[in-house]
Tab-separated table of C-alpha atoms in Angstrom:
chain	number	residue	atom	x	y	z
B	151	MET	CA	16.332	-21.832	35.202
B	152	VAL	CA	13.683	-19.540	34.250
B	153	ASP	CA	15.489	-16.384	35.467
B	154	LEU	CA	18.597	-17.477	33.582
B	155	LEU	CA	16.560	-17.834	30.415
B	156	ILE	CA	14.987	-14.504	30.821
B	157	TYR	CA	18.497	-12.906	31.415
B	158	LEU	CA	19.813	-14.673	28.211
B	159	ALA	CA	16.709	-13.407	26.390
B	160	ALA	CA	17.365	-9.797	27.579
B	161	SER	CA	21.156	-9.986	26.694
B	162	LEU	CA	20.137	-11.184	23.048
B	163	ALA	CA	17.790	-8.179	22.848
B	164	GLY	CA	20.644	-6.033	24.114
B	165	MET	CA	22.937	-7.255	21.418
B	166	ALA	CA	20.164	-6.667	18.732
B	167	PHE	CA	19.829	-3.156	20.013
B	168	ILE	CA	23.714	-2.522	19.806
B	169	LEU	CA	23.834	-4.010	16.205
B	170	ALA	CA	20.909	-1.616	15.239
B	171	MET	CA	22.752	1.299	16.892
B	172	ILE	CA	25.948	0.593	14.989
B	173	ARG	CA	23.724	0.838	11.587
B	174	PHE	CA	22.296	3.919	12.898
B	175	VAL	CA	25.559	5.491	13.437
B	176	ILE	CA	27.411	4.308	10.191
B	177	GLY	CA	24.345	5.136	8.097
B	178	PRO	CA	25.363	5.795	5.295
B	179	GLY	CA	22.050	7.374	4.181
B	180	VAL	CA	19.136	8.922	6.068
B	181	SER	CA	16.972	5.966	4.967
B	182	ASP	CA	19.352	3.405	6.488
B	183	ARG	CA	19.066	5.342	9.680
B	184	ILE	CA	15.396	5.226	9.619
B	185	VAL	CA	15.375	1.489	9.152
B	186	ALA	CA	17.862	1.215	12.128
B	187	PHE	CA	15.558	3.387	14.138
B	188	ASP	CA	12.535	1.178	13.379
B	189	VAL	CA	14.437	-1.905	14.489
B	190	VAL	CA	15.560	-0.114	17.637
B	191	THR	CA	11.992	0.698	18.419
B	192	ILE	CA	10.739	-2.828	17.963
B	193	VAL	CA	13.538	-4.291	20.200
B	194	ALA	CA	12.741	-1.577	22.664
B	195	ILE	CA	9.154	-2.869	22.909
B	196	THR	CA	10.402	-6.239	23.583
B	197	VAL	CA	12.719	-5.006	26.152
B	198	ILE	CA	9.835	-3.206	27.778
B	199	ILE	CA	7.697	-6.366	27.871
B	200	ILE	CA	10.637	-8.234	29.582
B	201	THR	CA	10.987	-5.390	32.064
B	202	ALA	CA	7.256	-5.670	32.804
B	203	LEU	CA	7.759	-9.425	33.445
B	204	GLU	CA	10.628	-8.847	35.784
B	205	GLU	CA	9.152	-6.058	37.746
B	206	ASP	CA	5.728	-7.683	37.608
B	207	ARG	CA	4.050	-4.470	36.517
B	208	VAL	CA	1.273	-4.510	34.070
B	209	VAL	CA	1.427	-0.665	33.463
B	210	TYR	CA	4.664	-1.231	31.318
B	211	LEU	CA	2.343	-3.004	28.703
B	212	ASP	CA	0.508	0.263	28.062
B	213	VAL	CA	3.875	1.968	27.478
B	214	ALA	CA	4.827	-0.710	25.018
B	215	LEU	CA	1.509	-0.247	23.161
B	216	VAL	CA	1.841	3.677	23.107
B	217	TYR	CA	5.394	3.343	22.030
B	218	ALA	CA	4.609	1.029	19.154
B	219	LEU	CA	2.051	3.669	17.908
B	220	LEU	CA	4.240	6.525	18.210
B	221	SER	CA	7.261	4.898	16.352
B	222	PHE	CA	4.961	3.817	13.576
B	223	LEU	CA	3.817	7.259	12.932
B	224	GLY	CA	7.355	8.554	13.351
B	225	VAL	CA	8.591	6.414	10.585
B	226	ILE	CA	5.612	7.130	8.366
B	227	VAL	CA	6.030	10.841	8.843
B	228	VAL	CA	9.812	10.911	8.138
B	229	ALA	CA	9.303	8.631	5.042
B	230	ARG	CA	6.642	11.106	3.755
B	231	TYR	CA	9.218	13.895	4.396
B	232	LEU	CA	11.899	11.967	2.488
B	233	GLU	CA	9.543	11.370	-0.449
B	234	ARG	CA	8.612	15.105	-0.902
B	235	GLY	CA	12.203	16.243	-1.187
B	236	PHE	CA	14.156	18.541	0.831
A	100	MET	CA	-30.327	-0.054	6.283
A	101	ARG	CA	-27.099	-1.550	5.146
A	102	LYS	CA	-25.179	1.612	5.827
A	103	PHE	CA	-26.603	1.658	9.417
A	104	GLY	CA	-25.351	-1.919	9.869
A	105	ASN	CA	-21.815	-0.887	8.845
A	106	GLN	CA	-21.835	1.873	11.547
A	107	THR	CA	-22.944	-0.603	14.231
A	108	ALA	CA	-20.280	-3.092	13.386
A	109	LEU	CA	-17.690	-0.310	13.797
A	110	PHE	CA	-19.171	0.736	17.008
A	111	VAL	CA	-19.146	-2.794	18.409
A	112	THR	CA	-15.583	-3.247	17.263
A	113	LEU	CA	-14.411	-0.082	18.890
A	114	PHE	CA	-16.076	-0.573	22.031
A	115	LEU	CA	-14.743	-4.162	22.250
A	116	PHE	CA	-11.170	-2.793	21.812
A	117	TRP	CA	-11.789	-0.187	24.388
A	118	VAL	CA	-12.793	-2.633	26.849
A	119	LEU	CA	-10.027	-5.024	26.213
A	120	ILE	CA	-7.381	-2.307	26.415
A	121	ASN	CA	-8.695	-1.141	29.732
A	122	GLY	CA	-9.153	-4.460	31.164
A	123	SER	CA	-11.938	-3.436	33.407
A	124	LEU	CA	-15.854	-3.409	33.481
A	125	SER	CA	-16.401	-0.395	35.916
A	126	LEU	CA	-19.291	1.888	35.041
A	127	GLY	CA	-16.977	4.819	34.253
A	128	THR	CA	-14.956	2.763	31.768
A	129	LEU	CA	-18.018	1.420	30.005
A	130	LEU	CA	-19.600	4.883	29.792
A	131	VAL	CA	-16.753	6.658	28.369
A	132	GLY	CA	-16.359	3.806	25.897
A	133	VAL	CA	-19.897	4.016	24.688
A	134	VAL	CA	-19.628	7.842	24.225
A	135	VAL	CA	-16.248	7.759	22.294
A	136	SER	CA	-17.176	4.779	20.230
A	137	SER	CA	-20.451	6.110	19.100
A	138	ALA	CA	-18.980	9.569	18.313
A	139	ILE	CA	-16.275	7.900	16.089
A	140	ALA	CA	-19.028	5.684	14.433
A	141	ALA	CA	-21.226	8.692	13.953
A	142	MET	CA	-18.334	10.607	12.316
A	143	LEU	CA	-17.679	7.686	9.788
A	144	PRO	CA	-21.057	7.268	7.979
A	145	GLY	CA	-19.593	4.635	5.454
A	146	GLY	CA	-18.424	2.394	8.329
A	147	TRP	CA	-14.918	1.089	8.128
A	148	ASP	CA	-13.171	-0.597	5.142
A	149	PRO	CA	-12.000	-3.785	6.807
A	150	LEU	CA	-15.456	-4.415	8.126
A	151	ARG	CA	-17.643	-3.057	5.316
A	152	GLU	CA	-15.657	-4.906	2.458
A	153	PHE	CA	-15.326	-8.273	4.372
A	154	HIS	CA	-17.794	-11.060	3.181
A	155	ALA	CA	-19.383	-12.023	6.193
A	156	THR	CA	-20.585	-15.465	5.060
A	157	PRO	CA	-19.514	-18.944	6.386
A	158	ALA	CA	-17.209	-19.234	3.369
A	159	GLY	CA	-15.633	-15.845	4.220
A	160	PHE	CA	-15.073	-16.759	7.897
A	161	SER	CA	-13.609	-20.088	6.898
A	162	ALA	CA	-11.275	-18.454	4.441
A	163	ALA	CA	-10.215	-16.120	7.200
A	164	TYR	CA	-9.385	-18.921	9.402
A	165	HIS	CA	-7.319	-20.887	6.695
A	166	PHE	CA	-5.711	-17.576	5.679
A	167	LEU	CA	-4.452	-17.104	9.147
A	168	ILE	CA	-3.024	-20.507	9.489
A	169	TYR	CA	-1.245	-20.212	6.193
A	170	PHE	CA	-0.019	-16.759	7.023
A	171	ILE	CA	1.651	-18.065	10.399
A	172	LYS	CA	3.074	-21.007	8.603
A	173	GLU	CA	4.547	-18.528	5.872
A	174	LEU	CA	5.853	-16.256	8.503
A	175	ILE	CA	7.743	-18.818	10.321
A	176	ARG	CA	9.169	-20.382	7.100
A	177	SER	CA	10.236	-16.931	5.876
A	178	ASN	CA	12.088	-16.179	8.994
A	179	ILE	CA	13.935	-19.428	9.181
A	180	ARG	CA	15.015	-18.804	5.518
A	181	MET	CA	16.143	-15.321	6.094
A	182	ALA	CA	18.141	-16.532	9.267
A	183	GLY	CA	19.935	-19.064	7.024
A	184	VAL	CA	20.719	-16.164	4.421
A	185	VAL	CA	21.988	-13.848	7.227
A	186	LEU	CA	23.937	-16.485	8.945
A	187	SER	CA	25.758	-17.951	5.853
A	188	PRO	CA	29.248	-16.449	5.345
A	189	ARG	CA	28.620	-16.074	1.623
A	190	LEU	CA	25.498	-14.070	2.111
A	191	PRO	CA	23.681	-15.838	-0.880
A	192	ILE	CA	21.376	-13.132	-2.114
A	193	ASN	CA	20.146	-12.258	-5.568
A	194	PRO	CA	18.050	-9.129	-5.149
A	195	GLY	CA	15.701	-7.390	-7.580
A	196	ILE	CA	12.378	-5.682	-7.963
A	197	VAL	CA	9.817	-7.704	-9.913
A	198	LYS	CA	6.306	-6.814	-10.950
A	199	VAL	CA	3.426	-9.087	-10.172
A	200	HIS	CA	-0.329	-8.988	-10.860
A	201	THR	CA	-3.421	-9.351	-8.491
A	202	LYS	CA	-7.042	-10.328	-9.222
A	203	LEU	CA	-8.227	-8.735	-5.918
A	204	LYS	CA	-10.456	-5.752	-6.434
A	205	SER	CA	-11.214	-4.390	-2.926
A	206	LYS	CA	-8.930	-1.978	-1.094
A	207	MET	CA	-8.866	-4.025	2.086
A	208	GLY	CA	-7.960	-7.169	0.141
A	209	ARG	CA	-5.007	-5.544	-1.618
A	210	LEU	CA	-3.817	-4.035	1.650
A	211	LEU	CA	-3.830	-7.455	3.444
A	212	LEU	CA	-2.067	-8.982	0.301
A	213	ALA	CA	0.481	-6.399	0.285
A	214	ASN	CA	1.222	-6.762	4.010
A	215	SER	CA	1.310	-10.413	3.769
A	216	ILE	CA	3.926	-10.257	1.045
A	217	THR	CA	5.983	-7.960	3.091
A	218	LEU	CA	5.989	-10.384	5.939
A	219	THR	CA	6.951	-13.663	4.028
A	220	PRO	CA	9.860	-15.409	2.299
A	221	GLY	CA	12.308	-12.578	1.209
A	222	THR	CA	9.623	-10.306	-0.377
A	223	LEU	CA	8.845	-6.791	0.233
A	224	THR	CA	6.101	-4.673	-1.414
A	225	VAL	CA	7.599	-1.599	-2.619
A	226	MET	CA	4.580	-0.026	-4.522
A	227	LEU	CA	0.898	-1.002	-5.177
A	228	GLU	CA	-0.565	0.557	-8.198
A	229	GLU	CA	-4.002	-0.467	-9.269
A	230	GLU	CA	-3.775	-4.255	-9.990
A	231	TRP	CA	0.058	-4.249	-10.127
A	232	LEU	CA	2.402	-4.814	-7.108
A	233	TYR	CA	6.095	-4.112	-7.304
A	234	VAL	CA	7.977	-6.487	-5.059
A	235	HIS	CA	11.507	-6.447	-3.897
A	236	TRP	CA	12.740	-9.995	-3.771
A	237	VAL	CA	15.958	-11.105	-1.998
A	238	THR	CA	16.367	-14.217	-4.013
A	239	VAL	CA	14.780	-13.548	-7.544
A	240	GLU	CA	13.855	-16.905	-8.918
A	241	SER	CA	11.905	-15.349	-12.091
A	242	THR	CA	11.523	-12.009	-13.637
A	243	ASP	CA	8.556	-13.020	-15.699
A	244	ILE	CA	5.215	-11.484	-14.468
A	245	GLU	CA	3.267	-14.639	-14.661
A	246	ALA	CA	5.839	-16.866	-12.972
A	247	ALA	CA	6.532	-14.318	-10.324
A	248	THR	CA	2.792	-14.035	-9.589
A	249	ALA	CA	2.369	-17.654	-9.051
A	250	HIS	CA	5.264	-17.802	-6.800
A	251	ILE	CA	4.514	-14.744	-4.628
A	252	VAL	CA	0.816	-13.908	-4.924
A	253	ALA	CA	-1.073	-16.970	-5.517
A	254	GLY	CA	-0.944	-18.532	-2.141
A	255	PHE	CA	-2.446	-15.650	-0.314
A	256	GLU	CA	-4.908	-14.608	-3.051
A	257	LYS	CA	-6.749	-17.760	-3.056
A	258	TYR	CA	-8.086	-16.926	0.511
A	259	LEU	CA	-8.346	-13.189	0.326
A	260	GLU	CA	-10.484	-13.699	-2.863
A	261	VAL	CA	-13.212	-15.349	-0.835
A	262	MET	CA	-12.723	-12.875	2.094
A	263	TYR	CA	-12.684	-9.674	0.403
A	264	GLY	CA	-13.067	-10.138	-3.465
U	239	MET	CA	2.551	-27.285	36.241
U	240	LYS	CA	3.201	-23.651	36.852
U	241	THR	CA	7.063	-24.079	36.457
U	242	LEU	CA	6.555	-26.096	33.392
U	243	LEU	CA	4.575	-23.135	31.731
U	244	ASP	CA	7.295	-20.815	33.041
U	245	VAL	CA	9.948	-22.622	31.368
U	246	ILE	CA	8.046	-22.781	28.036
U	247	GLY	CA	7.355	-19.107	28.248
U	248	ALA	CA	11.069	-18.337	29.000
U	249	LEU	CA	12.123	-20.348	25.946
U	250	PHE	CA	9.622	-18.654	23.705
U	251	LEU	CA	11.380	-15.348	24.959
U	252	VAL	CA	14.819	-16.699	24.246
U	253	ALA	CA	13.637	-17.839	20.684
U	254	GLY	CA	12.000	-14.455	19.985
U	255	THR	CA	14.837	-12.365	21.003
U	256	SER	CA	17.267	-14.627	19.048
U	257	PHE	CA	15.306	-13.538	15.979
U	258	LEU	CA	15.642	-9.851	16.919
U	259	PHE	CA	19.330	-10.672	17.108
U	260	LEU	CA	19.401	-12.061	13.634
U	261	GLY	CA	17.382	-9.041	12.391
U	262	GLY	CA	20.111	-6.760	13.910
U	263	LEU	CA	22.743	-8.939	12.238
U	264	GLY	CA	21.029	-8.679	9.026
U	265	LEU	CA	20.724	-4.946	9.320
U	266	ILE	CA	24.563	-4.919	9.522
U	267	ARG	CA	25.402	-7.476	6.876
U	268	MET	CA	22.955	-6.801	4.111
U	269	PRO	CA	24.493	-4.626	1.337
U	270	ASP	CA	21.769	-2.115	0.489
U	271	LEU	CA	18.748	-0.441	2.034
U	272	PHE	CA	16.109	-2.720	0.561
U	273	ASN	CA	17.785	-5.902	1.698
U	274	ARG	CA	18.260	-4.244	5.231
U	275	ILE	CA	14.504	-3.511	5.400
U	276	GLN	CA	13.661	-7.095	4.529
U	277	SER	CA	15.917	-8.516	7.286
U	278	GLY	CA	14.734	-5.748	9.593
U	279	THR	CA	10.968	-6.257	9.419
U	280	LYS	CA	10.579	-9.944	9.091
U	281	ALA	CA	12.862	-11.082	11.860
U	282	THR	CA	11.877	-8.393	14.205
U	283	THR	CA	8.038	-8.948	13.688
U	284	LEU	CA	8.403	-12.633	14.395
U	285	GLY	CA	10.644	-12.024	17.194
U	286	THR	CA	8.306	-9.670	18.910
U	287	ILE	CA	5.425	-11.988	18.456
U	288	LEU	CA	7.221	-15.009	19.852
U	289	THR	CA	8.238	-12.786	22.906
U	290	LEU	CA	4.688	-11.718	23.392
U	291	ILE	CA	3.657	-15.538	23.244
U	292	GLY	CA	6.426	-16.153	25.862
U	293	ALA	CA	5.188	-13.356	28.072
U	294	THR	CA	1.696	-14.749	27.862
U	295	PHE	CA	2.893	-18.203	29.098
U	296	LEU	CA	4.540	-16.445	32.077
U	297	ARG	CA	1.676	-14.262	33.075
U	298	PRO	CA	-1.514	-15.762	31.396
U	299	GLU	CA	-3.537	-12.862	32.985
U	300	TRP	CA	-1.815	-10.337	30.722
U	301	GLY	CA	-2.766	-12.308	27.646
U	302	ILE	CA	-5.382	-9.912	26.302
U	303	LYS	CA	-3.236	-7.033	26.313
U	304	LEU	CA	-0.235	-8.694	24.926
U	305	SER	CA	-2.327	-10.074	21.986
U	306	LEU	CA	-3.555	-6.535	21.382
U	307	ILE	CA	0.098	-5.363	21.084
U	308	GLY	CA	0.928	-8.268	18.678
U	309	LEU	CA	-2.080	-7.500	16.526
U	310	PHE	CA	-1.108	-3.923	16.176
U	311	LEU	CA	2.484	-4.675	15.296
U	312	LEU	CA	1.387	-7.243	12.809
U	313	PHE	CA	-0.356	-4.428	10.963
U	314	THR	CA	1.926	-1.613	11.380
U	315	ASN	CA	5.263	-3.121	11.054
U	316	PRO	CA	4.984	-4.110	7.218
U	317	LEU	CA	3.208	-0.835	6.618
U	318	SER	CA	5.935	1.211	7.857
U	319	SER	CA	8.637	-0.741	5.892
U	320	GLN	CA	6.454	-0.418	2.690
U	321	VAL	CA	6.184	3.298	3.039
U	322	LEU	CA	9.916	3.644	3.694
U	323	ALA	CA	10.905	1.333	0.884
U	324	ARG	CA	8.609	3.436	-1.509
U	325	ALA	CA	10.092	6.714	-0.387
U	326	ALA	CA	13.583	5.338	-0.732
U	327	HIS	CA	12.862	4.088	-4.132
U	328	ARG	CA	11.323	7.328	-5.347
U	329	ILE	CA	14.332	9.320	-4.106
U	330	GLY	CA	16.650	6.931	-5.928
U	331	VAL	CA	18.583	5.265	-2.988
U	332	GLU	CA	21.352	3.291	-4.437
U	333	LYS	CA	20.884	-0.472	-4.897
U	334	SER	CA	23.577	-3.014	-4.291
U	335	ALA	CA	25.494	-4.133	-7.306
U	336	LYS	CA	24.256	-7.626	-6.935
U	337	THR	CA	20.703	-6.425	-7.956
U	338	LYS	CA	19.655	-8.246	-11.056
U	339	VAL	CA	16.442	-6.430	-12.198
U	340	ASP	CA	14.256	-3.440	-11.361
U	341	LEU	CA	10.817	-3.382	-13.189
U	342	LEU	CA	9.621	-0.391	-11.159
U	343	VAL	CA	10.221	2.637	-13.313
U	344	GLU	CA	9.582	5.887	-11.611
U	345	PRO	CA	7.465	8.292	-13.557
U	346	PRO	CA	9.295	11.344	-14.883
U	347	GLY	CA	9.016	14.733	-13.140
U	348	ASP	CA	9.142	15.859	-9.560
U	349	PRO	CA	8.110	13.464	-6.875
U	350	ARG	CA	4.899	14.445	-5.475
């Protein structure tokens, strides 16, 4: 039962990932792609946590934390870059 | 003396986070934590805004508690509403950017207000300029500054005013 | 008892990832950038937090670290979307035809 639910959760996250990737590919603008990238990252954090549960390894949580930090900085940097013009 | 207290509060917060992230109380961890936290606290003589500007009175803590409860309720409500919008075949949106006003004076109070607005029912702070906020609203109900302020800002402001002023 | 907590935790995981899925769906369906940011930030923040709560039910000993991740996301998620919305508005990203009003007038001259 529990395993089944966790697999269901993982597949829902997978579908969210695919939808965000579609938006990433079709764009149309740079900023749309950044939003899609942001969503992909957040979904990835969730997937890392589910993986940590399945593999029973607490180290993965540190990966999730650092990943969250890096993606936040990434979005901020790209947004600043957009704002200053090309 | 007050300045010194700010730095101590910053040190305690940093050290606490360090210990929580490491999840261990070994001598080496604690030693590194003390060194790094005090170095950072020493580099920031004014302390840290979220701690310095917080009104650490019973009323302040009580407002913080009620703010948290209200925020969680709004977060869940906003998500259910957005889910309804996204799932409905007609996509009933009516977007626009409105201007609202805040009474909050402190930087941290305004930051928390902007963040809370972003996370709740169909609203997204686009810009914060002095006491004016420009908010993107998925379902605009009023373009009037007063009415939009009452609708978007008032709920959070009530608590943040006591917490940060 | 342990099994009950596990089932509750797993249900929280499913609820959280459902919100992620809705966020992804909104990302596809919404007509312009600002509405996409709206559906992106909100649904995914609650989704991740529900997942973290679920994980806490499944492994209570991880609670502290999971709540730190949650706290961090609660502060950074809205910030990154605000910065992005600000930048997009400043460079004049096209708004959907449904947009009623835009009271934010950009100051003339080059962006900073």
